[in-house]
mmCIF file of C-alpha atoms in Angstrom:
data_model
loop_
_atom_site.group_PDB
_atom_site.id
_atom_site.type_symbol
_atom_site.label_atom_id
_atom_site.label_comp_id
_atom_site.label_asym_id
_atom_site.label_seq_id
_atom_site.Cartn_x
_atom_site.Cartn_y
_atom_site.Cartn_z
ATOM 1 C CA MET A 26 110.723 118.020 123.103
ATOM 2 C CA LEU A 27 111.279 115.488 120.375
ATOM 3 C CA ILE A 28 111.563 111.746 120.971
ATOM 4 C CA ARG A 29 113.002 109.986 117.919
ATOM 5 C CA ASN A 30 112.634 106.380 116.982
ATOM 6 C CA LEU A 31 115.955 104.921 115.921
ATOM 7 C CA VAL A 32 114.946 101.233 115.866
ATOM 8 C CA ALA A 33 112.247 99.941 113.501
ATOM 9 C CA GLY A 34 109.735 97.675 115.170
ATOM 10 C CA LEU A 35 109.454 99.568 118.462
ATOM 11 C CA ALA A 36 105.900 99.401 119.714
ATOM 12 C CA VAL A 37 105.120 103.090 120.147
ATOM 13 C CA LEU A 38 107.072 106.215 119.318
ATOM 14 C CA SER A 39 105.813 109.689 120.038
ATOM 15 C CA LEU A 40 107.187 112.827 118.449
ATOM 16 C CA LEU A 41 106.364 115.498 121.020
ATOM 17 C CA THR A 42 106.550 119.192 120.189
ATOM 18 C CA VAL A 43 106.104 122.487 121.950
ATOM 19 C CA ALA A 44 103.222 123.245 119.625
ATOM 20 C CA ARG A 45 99.983 124.643 120.937
ATOM 21 C CA ALA A 46 97.608 122.132 122.509
ATOM 22 C CA ALA A 47 95.257 122.689 119.571
ATOM 23 C CA SER A 48 97.769 121.212 117.100
ATOM 24 C CA PRO A 49 96.427 118.102 115.324
ATOM 25 C CA HIS A 50 97.564 114.764 116.681
ATOM 26 C CA ILE A 51 98.503 112.318 113.904
ATOM 27 C CA VAL A 52 98.903 108.623 114.663
ATOM 28 C CA PHE A 53 100.873 106.469 112.220
ATOM 29 C CA LEU A 54 100.147 102.727 112.160
ATOM 30 C CA ILE A 55 103.068 100.935 110.492
ATOM 31 C CA GLY A 56 103.517 97.238 109.791
ATOM 32 C CA GLU A 57 105.230 96.330 106.531
ATOM 33 C CA ARG A 58 108.688 95.076 105.574
ATOM 34 C CA GLU A 59 108.878 95.874 101.876
ATOM 35 C CA TYR A 60 109.128 99.662 101.687
ATOM 36 C CA LYS A 61 110.833 100.731 104.927
ATOM 37 C CA THR A 62 108.110 103.142 105.990
ATOM 38 C CA ALA A 63 109.153 102.506 109.597
ATOM 39 C CA GLU A 64 112.131 104.668 108.634
ATOM 40 C CA THR A 65 110.826 107.000 105.940
ATOM 41 C CA LEU A 66 107.618 108.111 107.660
ATOM 42 C CA PRO A 67 109.269 109.154 110.952
ATOM 43 C CA ARG A 68 111.837 111.183 109.004
ATOM 44 C CA PHE A 69 109.082 112.809 106.967
ATOM 45 C CA ALA A 70 107.133 113.595 110.132
ATOM 46 C CA ARG A 71 110.207 115.021 111.847
ATOM 47 C CA ASP A 72 111.148 117.272 108.937
ATOM 48 C CA VAL A 73 107.701 118.326 107.714
ATOM 49 C CA LEU A 74 104.841 117.668 110.109
ATOM 50 C CA VAL A 75 106.682 118.416 113.337
ATOM 51 C CA GLY A 76 109.447 120.696 112.142
ATOM 52 C CA ARG A 77 107.353 122.777 109.762
ATOM 53 C CA ASP A 78 103.701 122.376 110.718
ATOM 54 C CA ARG A 79 104.185 121.867 114.474
ATOM 55 C CA PHE A 80 101.852 118.866 114.523
ATOM 56 C CA ARG A 81 102.014 116.165 117.162
ATOM 57 C CA CYS A 82 102.864 112.699 115.852
ATOM 58 C CA THR A 83 102.726 109.264 117.432
ATOM 59 C CA PHE A 84 104.035 106.083 115.786
ATOM 60 C CA VAL A 85 102.555 102.665 116.503
ATOM 61 C CA HIS A 86 104.620 99.825 115.027
ATOM 62 C CA ALA A 87 103.934 96.150 114.582
ATOM 63 C CA ASP A 88 105.583 94.077 117.265
ATOM 64 C CA ALA A 89 109.043 92.942 116.192
ATOM 65 C CA THR A 90 108.371 89.297 117.058
ATOM 66 C CA GLU A 91 104.579 89.071 116.668
ATOM 67 C CA ARG A 92 104.033 90.859 113.392
ATOM 68 C CA ASN A 93 100.231 90.855 113.639
ATOM 69 C CA ARG A 94 100.147 92.719 116.942
ATOM 70 C CA PHE A 95 100.411 96.485 117.356
ATOM 71 C CA PRO A 96 101.216 97.383 120.976
ATOM 72 C CA GLY A 97 99.896 100.829 121.792
ATOM 73 C CA ILE A 98 97.252 100.830 119.061
ATOM 74 C CA GLU A 99 94.855 102.472 121.506
ATOM 75 C CA ALA A 100 96.594 105.767 120.639
ATOM 76 C CA ILE A 101 94.282 105.821 117.622
ATOM 77 C CA ASN A 102 91.389 106.611 119.926
ATOM 78 C CA LYS A 103 92.854 110.072 120.583
ATOM 79 C CA ALA A 104 94.027 110.764 117.039
ATOM 80 C CA ASP A 105 92.844 113.585 114.828
ATOM 81 C CA LEU A 106 94.179 111.643 111.829
ATOM 82 C CA LEU A 107 95.273 108.060 111.189
ATOM 83 C CA VAL A 108 98.047 107.443 108.651
ATOM 84 C CA LEU A 109 98.162 103.791 107.601
ATOM 85 C CA SER A 110 101.136 101.890 106.186
ATOM 86 C CA VAL A 111 100.420 98.208 106.838
ATOM 87 C CA ARG A 112 100.715 95.141 104.610
ATOM 88 C CA ARG A 113 98.695 91.926 105.034
ATOM 89 C CA ARG A 114 98.370 91.808 108.806
ATOM 90 C CA SER A 115 95.529 90.119 110.710
ATOM 91 C CA LEU A 116 95.147 91.942 113.982
ATOM 92 C CA PRO A 117 93.842 90.548 117.259
ATOM 93 C CA GLU A 118 90.099 91.064 117.161
ATOM 94 C CA LYS A 119 90.157 93.781 119.821
ATOM 95 C CA GLN A 120 92.901 95.674 117.994
ATOM 96 C CA LEU A 121 91.125 95.588 114.640
ATOM 97 C CA ALA A 122 88.010 96.787 116.451
ATOM 98 C CA VAL A 123 89.973 99.907 117.433
ATOM 99 C CA VAL A 124 90.659 100.640 113.760
ATOM 100 C CA ARG A 125 87.082 99.939 112.756
ATOM 101 C CA GLY A 126 85.732 102.071 115.570
ATOM 102 C CA TYR A 127 87.911 104.997 114.563
ATOM 103 C CA LEU A 128 86.789 104.832 110.928
ATOM 104 C CA ASP A 129 83.135 104.092 111.702
ATOM 105 C CA ALA A 130 83.071 107.359 113.654
ATOM 106 C CA GLY A 131 83.747 109.235 110.406
ATOM 107 C CA ARG A 132 87.310 110.211 111.277
ATOM 108 C CA PRO A 133 89.945 110.905 108.574
ATOM 109 C CA LEU A 134 92.476 108.524 107.055
ATOM 110 C CA VAL A 135 95.582 108.716 104.894
ATOM 111 C CA GLY A 136 96.668 105.423 103.308
ATOM 112 C CA ILE A 137 100.070 104.808 101.736
ATOM 113 C CA ARG A 138 101.027 102.091 99.244
ATOM 114 C CA THR A 139 100.333 98.714 100.911
ATOM 115 C CA ALA A 140 97.425 100.165 102.886
ATOM 116 C CA SER A 141 95.299 98.867 100.005
ATOM 117 C CA HIS A 142 95.854 95.351 101.347
ATOM 118 C CA ALA A 143 96.584 96.275 104.947
ATOM 119 C CA PHE A 144 94.309 93.759 106.642
ATOM 120 C CA ASP A 145 93.863 91.154 103.909
ATOM 121 C CA THR A 146 95.689 87.938 104.800
ATOM 122 C CA LYS A 147 93.813 85.885 102.228
ATOM 123 C CA GLY A 148 91.771 84.041 104.837
ATOM 124 C CA LYS A 149 94.749 82.806 106.831
ATOM 125 C CA HIS A 150 95.258 84.129 110.344
ATOM 126 C CA PRO A 151 95.844 82.895 113.908
ATOM 127 C CA ASP A 152 92.945 82.086 116.206
ATOM 128 C CA GLY A 153 91.613 85.184 117.888
ATOM 129 C CA HIS A 154 92.782 87.415 115.033
ATOM 130 C CA ALA A 155 90.661 89.031 112.352
ATOM 131 C CA GLU A 156 91.128 90.460 108.886
ATOM 132 C CA TRP A 157 89.282 93.071 106.835
ATOM 133 C CA ARG A 158 89.523 91.767 103.307
ATOM 134 C CA THR A 159 87.259 94.450 101.830
ATOM 135 C CA PHE A 160 89.081 97.350 103.464
ATOM 136 C CA ASP A 161 90.331 98.585 100.084
ATOM 137 C CA PRO A 162 86.951 98.972 98.342
ATOM 138 C CA ASP A 163 85.107 99.785 101.570
ATOM 139 C CA VAL A 164 87.340 102.536 102.907
ATOM 140 C CA LEU A 165 89.777 103.570 100.191
ATOM 141 C CA GLY A 166 87.452 103.072 97.251
ATOM 142 C CA GLY A 167 90.127 101.139 95.350
ATOM 143 C CA HIS A 168 90.452 97.797 93.599
ATOM 144 C CA TYR A 169 93.984 96.494 94.208
ATOM 145 C CA VAL A 170 94.697 93.316 92.234
ATOM 146 C CA GLY A 171 98.501 93.314 92.139
ATOM 147 C CA HIS A 172 101.254 95.316 90.514
ATOM 148 C CA HIS A 173 103.386 95.540 87.408
ATOM 149 C CA GLY A 174 107.052 94.563 87.329
ATOM 150 C CA ASN A 175 109.475 96.311 89.651
ATOM 151 C CA LYS A 176 111.889 97.127 86.828
ATOM 152 C CA LYS A 177 109.352 99.154 84.843
ATOM 153 C CA VAL A 178 109.688 102.890 85.418
ATOM 154 C CA THR A 179 106.455 104.661 86.382
ATOM 155 C CA THR A 180 105.838 108.222 85.240
ATOM 156 C CA VAL A 181 103.319 110.155 87.327
ATOM 157 C CA GLY A 182 101.258 113.098 86.138
ATOM 158 C CA VAL A 183 98.357 115.254 87.286
ATOM 159 C CA LEU A 184 94.949 114.385 85.860
ATOM 160 C CA PRO A 185 93.628 117.506 84.062
ATOM 161 C CA ALA A 186 90.175 117.260 85.642
ATOM 162 C CA ALA A 187 91.696 117.430 89.140
ATOM 163 C CA VAL A 188 94.274 120.161 88.623
ATOM 164 C CA LYS A 189 92.520 122.578 91.009
ATOM 165 C CA HIS A 190 92.094 120.084 93.843
ATOM 166 C CA PRO A 191 93.811 121.253 97.076
ATOM 167 C CA VAL A 192 95.800 118.014 97.353
ATOM 168 C CA LEU A 193 97.512 118.928 94.066
ATOM 169 C CA SER A 194 98.566 122.409 95.130
ATOM 170 C CA GLY A 195 102.045 123.015 93.724
ATOM 171 C CA LEU A 196 102.011 119.812 91.644
ATOM 172 C CA ALA A 197 100.739 121.053 88.304
ATOM 173 C CA GLY A 198 104.203 121.036 86.716
ATOM 174 C CA GLU A 199 106.039 118.391 84.720
ATOM 175 C CA PRO A 200 105.387 114.668 85.283
ATOM 176 C CA PHE A 201 107.834 112.925 87.605
ATOM 177 C CA ARG A 202 109.227 109.409 87.864
ATOM 178 C CA VAL A 203 108.861 107.263 90.970
ATOM 179 C CA GLY A 204 110.766 104.313 92.353
ATOM 180 C CA GLY A 205 108.159 101.662 93.029
ATOM 181 C CA SER A 206 106.143 99.325 90.820
ATOM 182 C CA LEU A 207 102.835 100.576 89.446
ATOM 183 C CA TYR A 208 99.843 99.174 91.317
ATOM 184 C CA ARG A 209 96.888 97.819 89.341
ATOM 185 C CA VAL A 210 93.859 99.405 91.000
ATOM 186 C CA ASN A 211 91.216 100.036 88.337
ATOM 187 C CA PRO A 212 88.322 100.475 88.514
ATOM 188 C CA LEU A 213 87.957 102.893 91.405
ATOM 189 C CA LYS A 214 84.573 103.412 92.991
ATOM 190 C CA PRO A 215 82.544 106.140 91.278
ATOM 191 C CA GLU A 216 82.637 108.189 94.486
ATOM 192 C CA CYS A 217 86.431 108.538 94.283
ATOM 193 C CA THR A 218 88.171 111.604 92.890
ATOM 194 C CA PRO A 219 91.287 110.493 90.966
ATOM 195 C CA LEU A 220 94.134 112.996 91.248
ATOM 196 C CA LEU A 221 97.294 111.502 89.729
ATOM 197 C CA SER A 222 97.844 108.762 87.182
ATOM 198 C CA GLY A 223 100.853 106.540 86.630
ATOM 199 C CA ARG A 224 102.018 105.123 83.332
ATOM 200 C CA ILE A 225 104.453 102.425 82.289
ATOM 201 C CA GLU A 226 105.317 101.343 78.787
ATOM 202 C CA GLY A 227 102.899 98.836 77.305
ATOM 203 C CA ALA A 228 100.156 99.030 79.953
ATOM 204 C CA PRO A 229 97.061 101.152 80.642
ATOM 205 C CA ALA A 230 97.396 104.120 82.972
ATOM 206 C CA GLU A 231 96.442 103.563 86.605
ATOM 207 C CA PRO A 232 95.384 106.085 89.251
ATOM 208 C CA VAL A 233 98.123 106.479 91.875
ATOM 209 C CA ALA A 234 96.423 109.026 94.163
ATOM 210 C CA TRP A 235 92.780 109.770 94.899
ATOM 211 C CA THR A 236 90.310 110.870 97.542
ATOM 212 C CA HIS A 237 87.303 109.047 98.930
ATOM 213 C CA SER A 238 84.930 109.279 101.883
ATOM 214 C CA TYR A 239 84.064 106.657 104.468
ATOM 215 C CA LYS A 240 81.226 107.154 106.950
ATOM 216 C CA GLY A 241 81.596 110.889 106.354
ATOM 217 C CA GLY A 242 85.338 110.989 107.027
ATOM 218 C CA ARG A 243 87.826 112.240 104.460
ATOM 219 C CA VAL A 244 90.126 109.606 102.967
ATOM 220 C CA PHE A 245 93.263 110.198 100.904
ATOM 221 C CA TYR A 246 95.208 107.306 99.407
ATOM 222 C CA THR A 247 98.318 107.040 97.272
ATOM 223 C CA SER A 248 99.925 103.869 95.946
ATOM 224 C CA LEU A 249 103.249 105.711 95.955
ATOM 225 C CA GLY A 250 105.551 105.369 98.962
ATOM 226 C CA HIS A 251 108.673 103.522 97.803
ATOM 227 C CA PRO A 252 111.769 104.629 99.794
ATOM 228 C CA GLU A 253 113.035 106.569 96.770
ATOM 229 C CA ASP A 254 109.730 108.451 96.545
ATOM 230 C CA PHE A 255 110.426 110.214 99.833
ATOM 231 C CA GLU A 256 113.403 111.899 98.156
ATOM 232 C CA ILE A 257 111.164 113.408 95.466
ATOM 233 C CA PRO A 258 109.891 116.909 96.350
ATOM 234 C CA ALA A 259 106.654 116.334 94.422
ATOM 235 C CA PHE A 260 105.826 113.242 96.483
ATOM 236 C CA ARG A 261 106.652 114.939 99.765
ATOM 237 C CA ARG A 262 104.386 117.830 98.785
ATOM 238 C CA LEU A 263 101.632 115.405 97.764
ATOM 239 C CA LEU A 264 101.785 113.574 101.086
ATOM 240 C CA ARG A 265 101.738 116.795 103.113
ATOM 241 C CA ASN A 266 98.866 118.158 101.029
ATOM 242 C CA GLY A 267 96.907 114.941 101.503
ATOM 243 C CA ILE A 268 97.386 115.130 105.262
ATOM 244 C CA LEU A 269 96.327 118.772 105.387
ATOM 245 C CA TRP A 270 93.280 118.037 103.222
ATOM 246 C CA THR A 271 92.053 115.160 105.374
ATOM 247 C CA LEU A 272 92.415 117.427 108.418
ATOM 248 C CA LYS A 273 90.401 120.141 106.616
ATOM 249 C CA ARG A 274 93.320 122.546 106.804
ATOM 250 C CA VAL A 275 93.291 123.409 103.093
#
């Protein structure tokens, strides 16, 4: 049985399948207004993760009126994988503790685009709320400092040293163009494995996808994730591969 979310901002949406009980359970935590992942990620999950891979997926959205709260966030406690698409939210202390507890236990994470500044509200947050300003370097291994102009076209290509990495399976072909601005993320931590780089005219190349490890858990991050990216077969393959890799299925 499949329950579909048709309204962005609903607290919790579960995509239930008739898959075997052993199927991985993926929880998506979504709270951003810029890139419409409240729409694109459920469609991707429906078509690929549920429809093809028979995974179980649950969506936890930021509250429509209290943007820093995520009703149903406790679903993370039973997740096999957390997929994060959040931008500058300071969670209630108990809710952020759920995220920290999940990651401190060495459990896997996939981060998309604004996940690099998911819990960084620049020191400003309501009483009783907390932020995690070093989440990017701590967990993702990145160094987000902003982005280039939105009108500059980014061309993405596989880094030669990573061509055999499982996350890049089926992606060794021609470079492809993406819809969103290029994030400035250099330098990555030495422990990261860069996979894809993005280039715009007149600026140094930047990594746009890499792997890392936090407390023993596998971490995959990509700064891609603009709505147009979800229409690109190469991006959809990358995201699926990253999910499978973090789950140790490839």
